[in-house]
């Protein structure tokens, strides 16, 4: 009861808002390239294979550095990691607008993946530390759902509508850095560093000892395989559909933005809906229904 009285609910809400926005901007900066690609393709002479490479190189860098930098944030503190990486990926997103070739775009997107990968575990951990244990799952779920809402939902609309008022796609990338820099400044000024962010060496050693045991669990193996398959489908559709709608179905740019945004809004609702249903019918039935439904609609 004493812990409940001492818990700082205001700080919990502030942290959730800041890091929810932060993770949403990770998604926006990551996916804003897809709706802009039809214009980039014409100006830079790119093709569909190169689009896949641009999406893939960021994803690979993200995955590797999320694993590598999680323990680093335990040692140096969450706030420092969050501010530095958010400034970095915001500026790198802006630099994408200055790229003049496929090679320079690949390099920028790869380094951007490093920064976003390092941001992810620190942000999720910071939200968990600020949350009351009974709300930790909900808060982290809400935070992660912002990726779909801003990255796949609003990013296509924002990008395509900005093309109406700015001279070219280069300017859209330049503007994309502004929200991230503002949120980074707010995190630096307002985020409270949790006193237990840095784990003792004994705890780190214990965590390393358990790492090798993770994949002995059948559930971990199946869940990992399932999420790999799900992300592969989501990333391919999210990357290729904007260009397909413009080049093959001949939709105008603004209409394409609204059509593609449905992926993000649906993903945002699903983040809560499927998880909520699973509380009543069980995790396995909910997962099976979700996967079958996704496969049917993908056809």
PDB file of C-alpha atoms in Angstrom:
ATOM      1  CA  UNK A   1       0.000   0.000   0.000  1.00  0.00           C
ATOM      2  CA  UNK A   2       2.910   2.308   0.802  1.00  0.00           C
ATOM      3  CA  UNK A   3       4.319   1.730  -2.704  1.00  0.00           C
ATOM      4  CA  UNK A   4       0.991   2.754  -4.223  1.00  0.00           C
ATOM      5  CA  UNK A   5       0.925   5.970  -2.161  1.00  0.00           C
ATOM      6  CA  UNK A   6       4.482   6.840  -3.153  1.00  0.00           C
ATOM      7  CA  UNK A   7       4.022   6.129  -6.838  1.00  0.00           C
ATOM      8  CA  UNK A   8       4.234   9.286  -8.938  1.00  0.00           C
ATOM      9  CA  UNK A   9       1.275   9.014 -11.311  1.00  0.00           C
ATOM     10  CA  UNK A  10       1.954  12.417 -12.860  1.00  0.00           C
ATOM     11  CA  UNK A  11       5.459  11.318 -13.795  1.00  0.00           C
ATOM     12  CA  UNK A  12       4.069   8.067 -15.197  1.00  0.00           C
ATOM     13  CA  UNK A  13       1.686   9.943 -17.499  1.00  0.00           C
ATOM     14  CA  UNK A  14       4.341  12.445 -18.542  1.00  0.00           C
ATOM     15  CA  UNK A  15       6.783   9.647 -19.374  1.00  0.00           C
ATOM     16  CA  UNK A  16       4.147   7.742 -21.336  1.00  0.00           C
ATOM     17  CA  UNK A  17       3.228  10.821 -23.385  1.00  0.00           C
ATOM     18  CA  UNK A  18       6.844  11.755 -24.137  1.00  0.00           C
ATOM     19  CA  UNK A  19       8.020   8.258 -25.023  1.00  0.00           C
ATOM     20  CA  UNK A  20       4.813   7.381 -26.838  1.00  0.00           C
ATOM     21  CA  UNK A  21       5.373  10.413 -29.053  1.00  0.00           C
ATOM     22  CA  UNK A  22       9.038   9.485 -29.350  1.00  0.00           C
ATOM     23  CA  UNK A  23       8.332   5.956 -30.518  1.00  0.00           C
ATOM     24  CA  UNK A  24       5.632   7.230 -32.854  1.00  0.00           C
ATOM     25  CA  UNK A  25       8.178   9.552 -34.459  1.00  0.00           C
ATOM     26  CA  UNK A  26      10.535   6.592 -34.832  1.00  0.00           C
ATOM     27  CA  UNK A  27       7.812   5.018 -36.947  1.00  0.00           C
ATOM     28  CA  UNK A  28       7.127   8.230 -38.864  1.00  0.00           C
ATOM     29  CA  UNK A  29      10.784   8.810 -39.762  1.00  0.00           C
ATOM     30  CA  UNK A  30      11.206   5.157 -40.670  1.00  0.00           C
ATOM     31  CA  UNK A  31       8.167   4.849 -42.955  1.00  0.00           C
ATOM     32  CA  UNK A  32       7.838   8.285 -44.501  1.00  0.00           C
ATOM     33  CA  UNK A  33      10.151   7.080 -47.280  1.00  0.00           C
ATOM     34  CA  UNK A  34       7.540   4.644 -48.654  1.00  0.00           C
ATOM     35  CA  UNK A  35       4.847   7.141 -49.778  1.00  0.00           C
ATOM     36  CA  UNK A  36       7.562   9.444 -51.128  1.00  0.00           C
ATOM     37  CA  UNK A  37       9.260   6.700 -53.110  1.00  0.00           C
ATOM     38  CA  UNK A  38       7.258   7.119 -56.364  1.00  0.00           C
ATOM     39  CA  UNK A  39       8.674  10.658 -56.591  1.00  0.00           C
ATOM     40  CA  UNK A  40      12.152   9.596 -55.493  1.00  0.00           C
ATOM     41  CA  UNK A  41      12.097   6.788 -58.049  1.00  0.00           C
ATOM     42  CA  UNK A  42      11.634   9.227 -60.917  1.00  0.00           C
ATOM     43  CA  UNK A  43      14.171  11.801 -59.703  1.00  0.00           C
ATOM     44  CA  UNK A  44      16.951   9.392 -58.679  1.00  0.00           C
ATOM     45  CA  UNK A  45      16.311   6.596 -61.168  1.00  0.00           C
ATOM     46  CA  UNK A  46      15.519   3.992 -58.505  1.00  0.00           C
ATOM     47  CA  UNK A  47      13.613   0.713 -58.825  1.00  0.00           C
ATOM     48  CA  UNK A  48      11.524  -1.608 -56.663  1.00  0.00           C
ATOM     49  CA  UNK A  49      14.511  -3.730 -55.653  1.00  0.00           C
ATOM     50  CA  UNK A  50      16.288  -0.666 -54.342  1.00  0.00           C
ATOM     51  CA  UNK A  51      13.201   0.317 -52.352  1.00  0.00           C
ATOM     52  CA  UNK A  52      13.293  -3.109 -50.711  1.00  0.00           C
ATOM     53  CA  UNK A  53      16.973  -2.630 -49.923  1.00  0.00           C
ATOM     54  CA  UNK A  54      16.337   0.765 -48.320  1.00  0.00           C
ATOM     55  CA  UNK A  55      13.655  -0.714 -46.073  1.00  0.00           C
ATOM     56  CA  UNK A  56      15.723  -3.819 -45.323  1.00  0.00           C
ATOM     57  CA  UNK A  57      19.013  -2.144 -44.411  1.00  0.00           C
ATOM     58  CA  UNK A  58      17.290   0.026 -41.793  1.00  0.00           C
ATOM     59  CA  UNK A  59      15.462  -2.986 -40.346  1.00  0.00           C
ATOM     60  CA  UNK A  60      18.612  -5.104 -40.059  1.00  0.00           C
ATOM     61  CA  UNK A  61      20.569  -2.283 -38.438  1.00  0.00           C
ATOM     62  CA  UNK A  62      17.660  -1.625 -36.078  1.00  0.00           C
ATOM     63  CA  UNK A  63      17.444  -5.249 -34.950  1.00  0.00           C
ATOM     64  CA  UNK A  64      21.162  -5.683 -34.344  1.00  0.00           C
ATOM     65  CA  UNK A  65      21.600  -2.430 -32.461  1.00  0.00           C
ATOM     66  CA  UNK A  66      18.459  -2.850 -30.370  1.00  0.00           C
ATOM     67  CA  UNK A  67      20.014  -6.034 -28.958  1.00  0.00           C
ATOM     68  CA  UNK A  68      23.453  -4.472 -28.546  1.00  0.00           C
ATOM     69  CA  UNK A  69      22.432  -1.145 -27.006  1.00  0.00           C
ATOM     70  CA  UNK A  70      19.812  -2.327 -24.520  1.00  0.00           C
ATOM     71  CA  UNK A  71      22.458  -3.277 -21.933  1.00  0.00           C
ATOM     72  CA  UNK A  72      24.324  -0.020 -22.628  1.00  0.00           C
ATOM     73  CA  UNK A  73      21.277   2.027 -21.618  1.00  0.00           C
ATOM     74  CA  UNK A  74      21.174   0.018 -18.367  1.00  0.00           C
ATOM     75  CA  UNK A  75      24.657   1.303 -17.565  1.00  0.00           C
ATOM     76  CA  UNK A  76      24.656   4.907 -18.804  1.00  0.00           C
ATOM     77  CA  UNK A  77      21.008   5.755 -18.101  1.00  0.00           C
ATOM     78  CA  UNK A  78      17.887   6.007 -20.212  1.00  0.00           C
ATOM     79  CA  UNK A  79      17.671   9.774 -20.676  1.00  0.00           C
ATOM     80  CA  UNK A  80      21.108  10.173 -22.193  1.00  0.00           C
ATOM     81  CA  UNK A  81      20.506   7.328 -24.652  1.00  0.00           C
ATOM     82  CA  UNK A  82      17.043   8.597 -25.600  1.00  0.00           C
ATOM     83  CA  UNK A  83      18.046  12.203 -26.227  1.00  0.00           C
ATOM     84  CA  UNK A  84      21.185  11.402 -28.231  1.00  0.00           C
ATOM     85  CA  UNK A  85      19.564   8.753 -30.407  1.00  0.00           C
ATOM     86  CA  UNK A  86      16.405  10.790 -31.042  1.00  0.00           C
ATOM     87  CA  UNK A  87      18.401  13.796 -32.181  1.00  0.00           C
ATOM     88  CA  UNK A  88      20.492  11.474 -34.355  1.00  0.00           C
ATOM     89  CA  UNK A  89      17.673   9.702 -36.167  1.00  0.00           C
ATOM     90  CA  UNK A  90      15.727  12.950 -36.640  1.00  0.00           C
ATOM     91  CA  UNK A  91      18.702  14.621 -38.307  1.00  0.00           C
ATOM     92  CA  UNK A  92      19.415  11.511 -40.380  1.00  0.00           C
ATOM     93  CA  UNK A  93      15.817  11.476 -41.605  1.00  0.00           C
ATOM     94  CA  UNK A  94      16.311  15.068 -42.688  1.00  0.00           C
ATOM     95  CA  UNK A  95      19.553  14.136 -44.451  1.00  0.00           C
ATOM     96  CA  UNK A  96      17.618  11.602 -46.529  1.00  0.00           C
ATOM     97  CA  UNK A  97      16.207  14.602 -48.359  1.00  0.00           C
ATOM     98  CA  UNK A  98      19.704  15.659 -49.412  1.00  0.00           C
ATOM     99  CA  UNK A  99      20.702  12.266 -50.796  1.00  0.00           C
ATOM    100  CA  UNK A 100      21.559  12.337 -54.485  1.00  0.00           C
ATOM    101  CA  UNK A 101      22.083   8.631 -55.125  1.00  0.00           C
ATOM    102  CA  UNK A 102      21.015   5.175 -54.005  1.00  0.00           C
ATOM    103  CA  UNK A 103      24.365   4.627 -52.258  1.00  0.00           C
ATOM    104  CA  UNK A 104      24.067   7.727 -50.098  1.00  0.00           C
ATOM    105  CA  UNK A 105      20.478   6.834 -49.230  1.00  0.00           C
ATOM    106  CA  UNK A 106      21.548   3.329 -48.177  1.00  0.00           C
ATOM    107  CA  UNK A 107      24.258   4.722 -45.912  1.00  0.00           C
ATOM    108  CA  UNK A 108      21.947   7.279 -44.306  1.00  0.00           C
ATOM    109  CA  UNK A 109      19.168   4.747 -43.728  1.00  0.00           C
ATOM    110  CA  UNK A 110      21.600   2.188 -42.251  1.00  0.00           C
ATOM    111  CA  UNK A 111      22.969   4.687 -39.709  1.00  0.00           C
ATOM    112  CA  UNK A 112      19.416   5.799 -39.009  1.00  0.00           C
ATOM    113  CA  UNK A 113      18.574   2.173 -38.169  1.00  0.00           C
ATOM    114  CA  UNK A 114      21.427   2.140 -35.667  1.00  0.00           C
ATOM    115  CA  UNK A 115      20.026   5.208 -33.890  1.00  0.00           C
ATOM    116  CA  UNK A 116      16.425   3.963 -33.906  1.00  0.00           C
ATOM    117  CA  UNK A 117      17.482   0.515 -32.749  1.00  0.00           C
ATOM    118  CA  UNK A 118      19.326   2.030 -29.796  1.00  0.00           C
ATOM    119  CA  UNK A 119      16.333   4.241 -28.940  1.00  0.00           C
ATOM    120  CA  UNK A 120      13.834   1.371 -28.803  1.00  0.00           C
ATOM    121  CA  UNK A 121      14.922  -0.713 -25.771  1.00  0.00           C
ATOM    122  CA  UNK A 122      15.757   2.383 -23.721  1.00  0.00           C
ATOM    123  CA  UNK A 123      12.330   3.892 -24.363  1.00  0.00           C
ATOM    124  CA  UNK A 124      10.394   0.715 -23.551  1.00  0.00           C
ATOM    125  CA  UNK A 125      12.442   0.190 -20.381  1.00  0.00           C
ATOM    126  CA  UNK A 126      11.960   3.809 -19.272  1.00  0.00           C
ATOM    127  CA  UNK A 127       8.185   3.516 -19.694  1.00  0.00           C
ATOM    128  CA  UNK A 128       8.182   0.303 -17.664  1.00  0.00           C
ATOM    129  CA  UNK A 129      10.221   1.862 -14.886  1.00  0.00           C
ATOM    130  CA  UNK A 130       7.886   4.851 -14.598  1.00  0.00           C
ATOM    131  CA  UNK A 131       4.714   2.735 -14.641  1.00  0.00           C
ATOM    132  CA  UNK A 132       2.774   1.255 -11.778  1.00  0.00           C
ATOM    133  CA  UNK A 133       3.244  -2.545 -12.120  1.00  0.00           C
ATOM    134  CA  UNK A 134      -0.486  -3.091 -12.684  1.00  0.00           C
ATOM    135  CA  UNK A 135      -0.397  -0.646 -15.640  1.00  0.00           C
ATOM    136  CA  UNK A 136       3.002  -1.548 -17.066  1.00  0.00           C
ATOM    137  CA  UNK A 137       1.732  -3.824 -19.820  1.00  0.00           C
ATOM    138  CA  UNK A 138      -0.978  -1.391 -20.913  1.00  0.00           C
ATOM    139  CA  UNK A 139       1.430   1.566 -20.921  1.00  0.00           C
ATOM    140  CA  UNK A 140       4.085  -0.238 -22.916  1.00  0.00           C
ATOM    141  CA  UNK A 141       1.450  -1.523 -25.330  1.00  0.00           C
ATOM    142  CA  UNK A 142       0.124   2.002 -25.829  1.00  0.00           C
ATOM    143  CA  UNK A 143       3.630   3.303 -26.365  1.00  0.00           C
ATOM    144  CA  UNK A 144       4.449   0.639 -28.966  1.00  0.00           C
ATOM    145  CA  UNK A 145       1.146   1.153 -30.776  1.00  0.00           C
ATOM    146  CA  UNK A 146       2.212   4.714 -31.559  1.00  0.00           C
ATOM    147  CA  UNK A 147       4.624   3.251 -34.103  1.00  0.00           C
ATOM    148  CA  UNK A 148       1.667   2.021 -36.177  1.00  0.00           C
ATOM    149  CA  UNK A 149      -0.451   5.103 -35.559  1.00  0.00           C
ATOM    150  CA  UNK A 150       2.153   7.694 -36.578  1.00  0.00           C
ATOM    151  CA  UNK A 151       4.461   5.593 -38.749  1.00  0.00           C
ATOM    152  CA  UNK A 152       1.973   3.691 -40.887  1.00  0.00           C
ATOM    153  CA  UNK A 153      -1.182   5.695 -40.182  1.00  0.00           C
ATOM    154  CA  UNK A 154      -0.358   9.381 -40.263  1.00  0.00           C
ATOM    155  CA  UNK A 155       3.001   9.339 -42.098  1.00  0.00           C
ATOM    156  CA  UNK A 156       1.507   8.598 -45.556  1.00  0.00           C
ATOM    157  CA  UNK A 157      -1.105  11.334 -45.100  1.00  0.00           C
ATOM    158  CA  UNK A 158       1.415  13.860 -43.787  1.00  0.00           C
ATOM    159  CA  UNK A 159       3.950  13.110 -46.530  1.00  0.00           C
ATOM    160  CA  UNK A 160       1.490  13.250 -49.411  1.00  0.00           C
ATOM    161  CA  UNK A 161      -0.290  16.354 -48.136  1.00  0.00           C
ATOM    162  CA  UNK A 162       3.020  18.166 -47.629  1.00  0.00           C
ATOM    163  CA  UNK A 163       3.832  17.496 -51.287  1.00  0.00           C
ATOM    164  CA  UNK A 164       0.989  19.867 -52.121  1.00  0.00           C
ATOM    165  CA  UNK A 165       2.634  22.823 -50.406  1.00  0.00           C
ATOM    166  CA  UNK A 166       6.409  22.229 -50.593  1.00  0.00           C
ATOM    167  CA  UNK A 167       8.544  22.292 -53.757  1.00  0.00           C
ATOM    168  CA  UNK A 168       9.588  18.612 -53.694  1.00  0.00           C
ATOM    169  CA  UNK A 169       9.996  15.426 -51.678  1.00  0.00           C
ATOM    170  CA  UNK A 170      13.375  16.709 -50.454  1.00  0.00           C
ATOM    171  CA  UNK A 171      11.563  19.260 -48.312  1.00  0.00           C
ATOM    172  CA  UNK A 172       9.301  16.648 -46.733  1.00  0.00           C
ATOM    173  CA  UNK A 173      12.334  14.843 -45.341  1.00  0.00           C
ATOM    174  CA  UNK A 174      13.798  18.124 -44.108  1.00  0.00           C
ATOM    175  CA  UNK A 175      10.585  19.016 -42.277  1.00  0.00           C
ATOM    176  CA  UNK A 176      10.351  15.519 -40.745  1.00  0.00           C
ATOM    177  CA  UNK A 177      13.253  16.294 -38.404  1.00  0.00           C
ATOM    178  CA  UNK A 178      11.435  19.124 -36.610  1.00  0.00           C
ATOM    179  CA  UNK A 179       9.003  17.114 -34.413  1.00  0.00           C
ATOM    180  CA  UNK A 180      11.772  14.726 -33.335  1.00  0.00           C
ATOM    181  CA  UNK A 181      14.072  17.548 -32.264  1.00  0.00           C
ATOM    182  CA  UNK A 182      11.254  19.160 -30.279  1.00  0.00           C
ATOM    183  CA  UNK A 183      10.388  15.907 -28.480  1.00  0.00           C
ATOM    184  CA  UNK A 184      14.105  15.244 -27.820  1.00  0.00           C
ATOM    185  CA  UNK A 185      14.344  18.641 -26.125  1.00  0.00           C
ATOM    186  CA  UNK A 186      11.243  17.870 -24.038  1.00  0.00           C
ATOM    187  CA  UNK A 187      12.694  14.494 -22.991  1.00  0.00           C
ATOM    188  CA  UNK A 188      15.949  16.198 -21.977  1.00  0.00           C
ATOM    189  CA  UNK A 189      14.058  18.762 -19.917  1.00  0.00           C
ATOM    190  CA  UNK A 190      11.251  16.702 -18.414  1.00  0.00           C
ATOM    191  CA  UNK A 191      12.077  12.983 -18.278  1.00  0.00           C
ATOM    192  CA  UNK A 192      13.002  11.764 -14.811  1.00  0.00           C
ATOM    193  CA  UNK A 193      15.873   9.293 -14.724  1.00  0.00           C
ATOM    194  CA  UNK A 194      14.839   6.227 -12.736  1.00  0.00           C
ATOM    195  CA  UNK A 195      17.300   5.581  -9.880  1.00  0.00           C
ATOM    196  CA  UNK A 196      17.496   1.897 -10.746  1.00  0.00           C
ATOM    197  CA  UNK A 197      18.161   2.346 -14.458  1.00  0.00           C
ATOM    198  CA  UNK A 198      21.706   1.023 -14.072  1.00  0.00           C
ATOM    199  CA  UNK A 199      21.641  -2.608 -13.027  1.00  0.00           C
ATOM    200  CA  UNK A 200      24.302  -3.924 -10.660  1.00  0.00           C
ATOM    201  CA  UNK A 201      26.966  -6.105 -12.270  1.00  0.00           C
ATOM    202  CA  UNK A 202      25.559  -9.169 -10.533  1.00  0.00           C
ATOM    203  CA  UNK A 203      22.185  -8.594 -12.152  1.00  0.00           C
ATOM    204  CA  UNK A 204      23.790  -8.131 -15.557  1.00  0.00           C
ATOM    205  CA  UNK A 205      25.682 -11.371 -15.161  1.00  0.00           C
ATOM    206  CA  UNK A 206      22.502 -13.148 -14.120  1.00  0.00           C
ATOM    207  CA  UNK A 207      20.683 -11.762 -17.178  1.00  0.00           C
ATOM    208  CA  UNK A 208      23.472 -12.957 -19.467  1.00  0.00           C
ATOM    209  CA  UNK A 209      23.342 -16.398 -17.941  1.00  0.00           C
ATOM    210  CA  UNK A 210      19.638 -16.651 -18.742  1.00  0.00           C
ATOM    211  CA  UNK A 211      19.983 -15.365 -22.322  1.00  0.00           C
ATOM    212  CA  UNK A 212      21.143 -18.752 -23.561  1.00  0.00           C
ATOM    213  CA  UNK A 213      18.102 -20.411 -21.998  1.00  0.00           C
ATOM    214  CA  UNK A 214      15.508 -18.310 -23.785  1.00  0.00           C
ATOM    215  CA  UNK A 215      15.315 -20.410 -26.927  1.00  0.00           C
ATOM    216  CA  UNK A 216      14.944 -23.629 -24.978  1.00  0.00           C
ATOM    217  CA  UNK A 217      11.323 -22.608 -24.498  1.00  0.00           C
ATOM    218  CA  UNK A 218       8.981 -23.789 -27.249  1.00  0.00           C
ATOM    219  CA  UNK A 219       6.771 -20.751 -26.721  1.00  0.00           C
ATOM    220  CA  UNK A 220       9.710 -18.392 -27.253  1.00  0.00           C
ATOM    221  CA  UNK A 221      10.702 -20.166 -30.463  1.00  0.00           C
ATOM    222  CA  UNK A 222       7.151 -20.150 -31.820  1.00  0.00           C
ATOM    223  CA  UNK A 223       6.541 -16.539 -30.817  1.00  0.00           C
ATOM    224  CA  UNK A 224       9.825 -15.462 -32.432  1.00  0.00           C
ATOM    225  CA  UNK A 225       8.988 -17.290 -35.653  1.00  0.00           C
ATOM    226  CA  UNK A 226       5.463 -15.835 -35.649  1.00  0.00           C
ATOM    227  CA  UNK A 227       6.641 -12.267 -35.195  1.00  0.00           C
ATOM    228  CA  UNK A 228       9.286 -12.704 -37.907  1.00  0.00           C
ATOM    229  CA  UNK A 229       6.610 -13.861 -40.338  1.00  0.00           C
ATOM    230  CA  UNK A 230       4.232 -11.088 -39.295  1.00  0.00           C
ATOM    231  CA  UNK A 231       6.844  -8.358 -39.625  1.00  0.00           C
ATOM    232  CA  UNK A 232       8.012  -9.690 -42.986  1.00  0.00           C
ATOM    233  CA  UNK A 233       4.471  -9.399 -44.316  1.00  0.00           C
ATOM    234  CA  UNK A 234       3.844  -5.978 -42.790  1.00  0.00           C
ATOM    235  CA  UNK A 235       7.125  -4.530 -44.024  1.00  0.00           C
ATOM    236  CA  UNK A 236       6.729  -5.819 -47.581  1.00  0.00           C
ATOM    237  CA  UNK A 237       3.166  -4.519 -47.857  1.00  0.00           C
ATOM    238  CA  UNK A 238       3.982  -1.178 -46.205  1.00  0.00           C
ATOM    239  CA  UNK A 239       7.035  -0.635 -48.405  1.00  0.00           C
ATOM    240  CA  UNK A 240       5.632  -1.683 -51.770  1.00  0.00           C
ATOM    241  CA  UNK A 241       1.937  -0.755 -51.708  1.00  0.00           C
ATOM    242  CA  UNK A 242       2.408   3.052 -52.040  1.00  0.00           C
ATOM    243  CA  UNK A 243       4.438   2.701 -55.236  1.00  0.00           C
ATOM    244  CA  UNK A 244       2.106  -0.027 -56.525  1.00  0.00           C
ATOM    245  CA  UNK A 245      -0.928   2.207 -56.035  1.00  0.00           C
ATOM    246  CA  UNK A 246       0.684   5.083 -57.946  1.00  0.00           C
ATOM    247  CA  UNK A 247       2.573   3.244 -60.687  1.00  0.00           C
ATOM    248  CA  UNK A 248       0.205   0.326 -61.363  1.00  0.00           C
ATOM    249  CA  UNK A 249      -3.261   1.451 -60.234  1.00  0.00           C
ATOM    250  CA  UNK A 250      -2.524   5.089 -61.159  1.00  0.00           C
ATOM    251  CA  UNK A 251      -3.943   6.677 -58.015  1.00  0.00           C
ATOM    252  CA  UNK A 252      -2.969  10.276 -57.430  1.00  0.00           C
ATOM    253  CA  UNK A 253      -0.474  10.914 -54.649  1.00  0.00           C
ATOM    254  CA  UNK A 254      -2.944  12.228 -52.099  1.00  0.00           C
ATOM    255  CA  UNK A 255      -5.407   9.363 -52.612  1.00  0.00           C
ATOM    256  CA  UNK A 256      -2.559   6.900 -52.218  1.00  0.00           C
ATOM    257  CA  UNK A 257      -1.657   8.471 -48.874  1.00  0.00           C
ATOM    258  CA  UNK A 258      -5.147   7.940 -47.479  1.00  0.00           C
ATOM    259  CA  UNK A 259      -5.363   4.337 -48.743  1.00  0.00           C
ATOM    260  CA  UNK A 260      -1.984   3.385 -47.271  1.00  0.00           C
ATOM    261  CA  UNK A 261      -2.800   5.025 -43.940  1.00  0.00           C
ATOM    262  CA  UNK A 262      -5.442   2.346 -43.327  1.00  0.00           C
ATOM    263  CA  UNK A 263      -2.595  -0.096 -42.588  1.00  0.00           C
ATOM    264  CA  UNK A 264      -1.440   2.023 -39.688  1.00  0.00           C
ATOM    265  CA  UNK A 265      -4.840   2.778 -38.238  1.00  0.00           C
ATOM    266  CA  UNK A 266      -5.770  -0.907 -38.433  1.00  0.00           C
ATOM    267  CA  UNK A 267      -2.487  -1.864 -36.767  1.00  0.00           C
ATOM    268  CA  UNK A 268      -3.098   0.634 -34.000  1.00  0.00           C
ATOM    269  CA  UNK A 269      -6.555  -0.790 -33.265  1.00  0.00           C
ATOM    270  CA  UNK A 270      -5.249  -4.359 -33.511  1.00  0.00           C
ATOM    271  CA  UNK A 271      -2.556  -3.663 -30.943  1.00  0.00           C
ATOM    272  CA  UNK A 272      -5.299  -3.235 -28.373  1.00  0.00           C
ATOM    273  CA  UNK A 273      -8.074  -5.314 -29.868  1.00  0.00           C
ATOM    274  CA  UNK A 274      -6.270  -8.613 -30.300  1.00  0.00           C
ATOM    275  CA  UNK A 275      -4.510  -8.245 -26.948  1.00  0.00           C
ATOM    276  CA  UNK A 276      -7.820  -7.485 -25.236  1.00  0.00           C
ATOM    277  CA  UNK A 277      -9.588 -10.421 -26.864  1.00  0.00           C
ATOM    278  CA  UNK A 278      -6.752 -12.735 -25.823  1.00  0.00           C
ATOM    279  CA  UNK A 279      -7.521 -11.968 -22.169  1.00  0.00           C
ATOM    280  CA  UNK A 280     -10.888 -13.670 -22.665  1.00  0.00           C
ATOM    281  CA  UNK A 281     -10.306 -16.425 -25.241  1.00  0.00           C
ATOM    282  CA  UNK A 282      -6.621 -17.147 -24.626  1.00  0.00           C
ATOM    283  CA  UNK A 283      -3.383 -16.123 -26.352  1.00  0.00           C
ATOM    284  CA  UNK A 284      -3.194 -19.003 -28.822  1.00  0.00           C
ATOM    285  CA  UNK A 285      -6.758 -18.725 -30.241  1.00  0.00           C
ATOM    286  CA  UNK A 286      -6.400 -14.942 -30.544  1.00  0.00           C
ATOM    287  CA  UNK A 287      -3.060 -15.275 -32.330  1.00  0.00           C
ATOM    288  CA  UNK A 288      -4.402 -17.916 -34.724  1.00  0.00           C
ATOM    289  CA  UNK A 289      -7.484 -15.843 -35.572  1.00  0.00           C
ATOM    290  CA  UNK A 290      -5.338 -12.744 -36.135  1.00  0.00           C
ATOM    291  CA  UNK A 291      -2.874 -14.564 -38.416  1.00  0.00           C
ATOM    292  CA  UNK A 292      -5.591 -16.258 -40.452  1.00  0.00           C
ATOM    293  CA  UNK A 293      -7.480 -12.988 -40.808  1.00  0.00           C
ATOM    294  CA  UNK A 294      -4.337 -11.147 -41.928  1.00  0.00           C
ATOM    295  CA  UNK A 295      -3.532 -13.855 -44.475  1.00  0.00           C
ATOM    296  CA  UNK A 296      -7.063 -13.808 -45.927  1.00  0.00           C
ATOM    297  CA  UNK A 297      -7.129 -10.036 -46.326  1.00  0.00           C
ATOM    298  CA  UNK A 298      -3.607  -9.991 -47.767  1.00  0.00           C
ATOM    299  CA  UNK A 299      -4.843 -12.187 -50.616  1.00  0.00           C
TER     300      UNK A 299
END
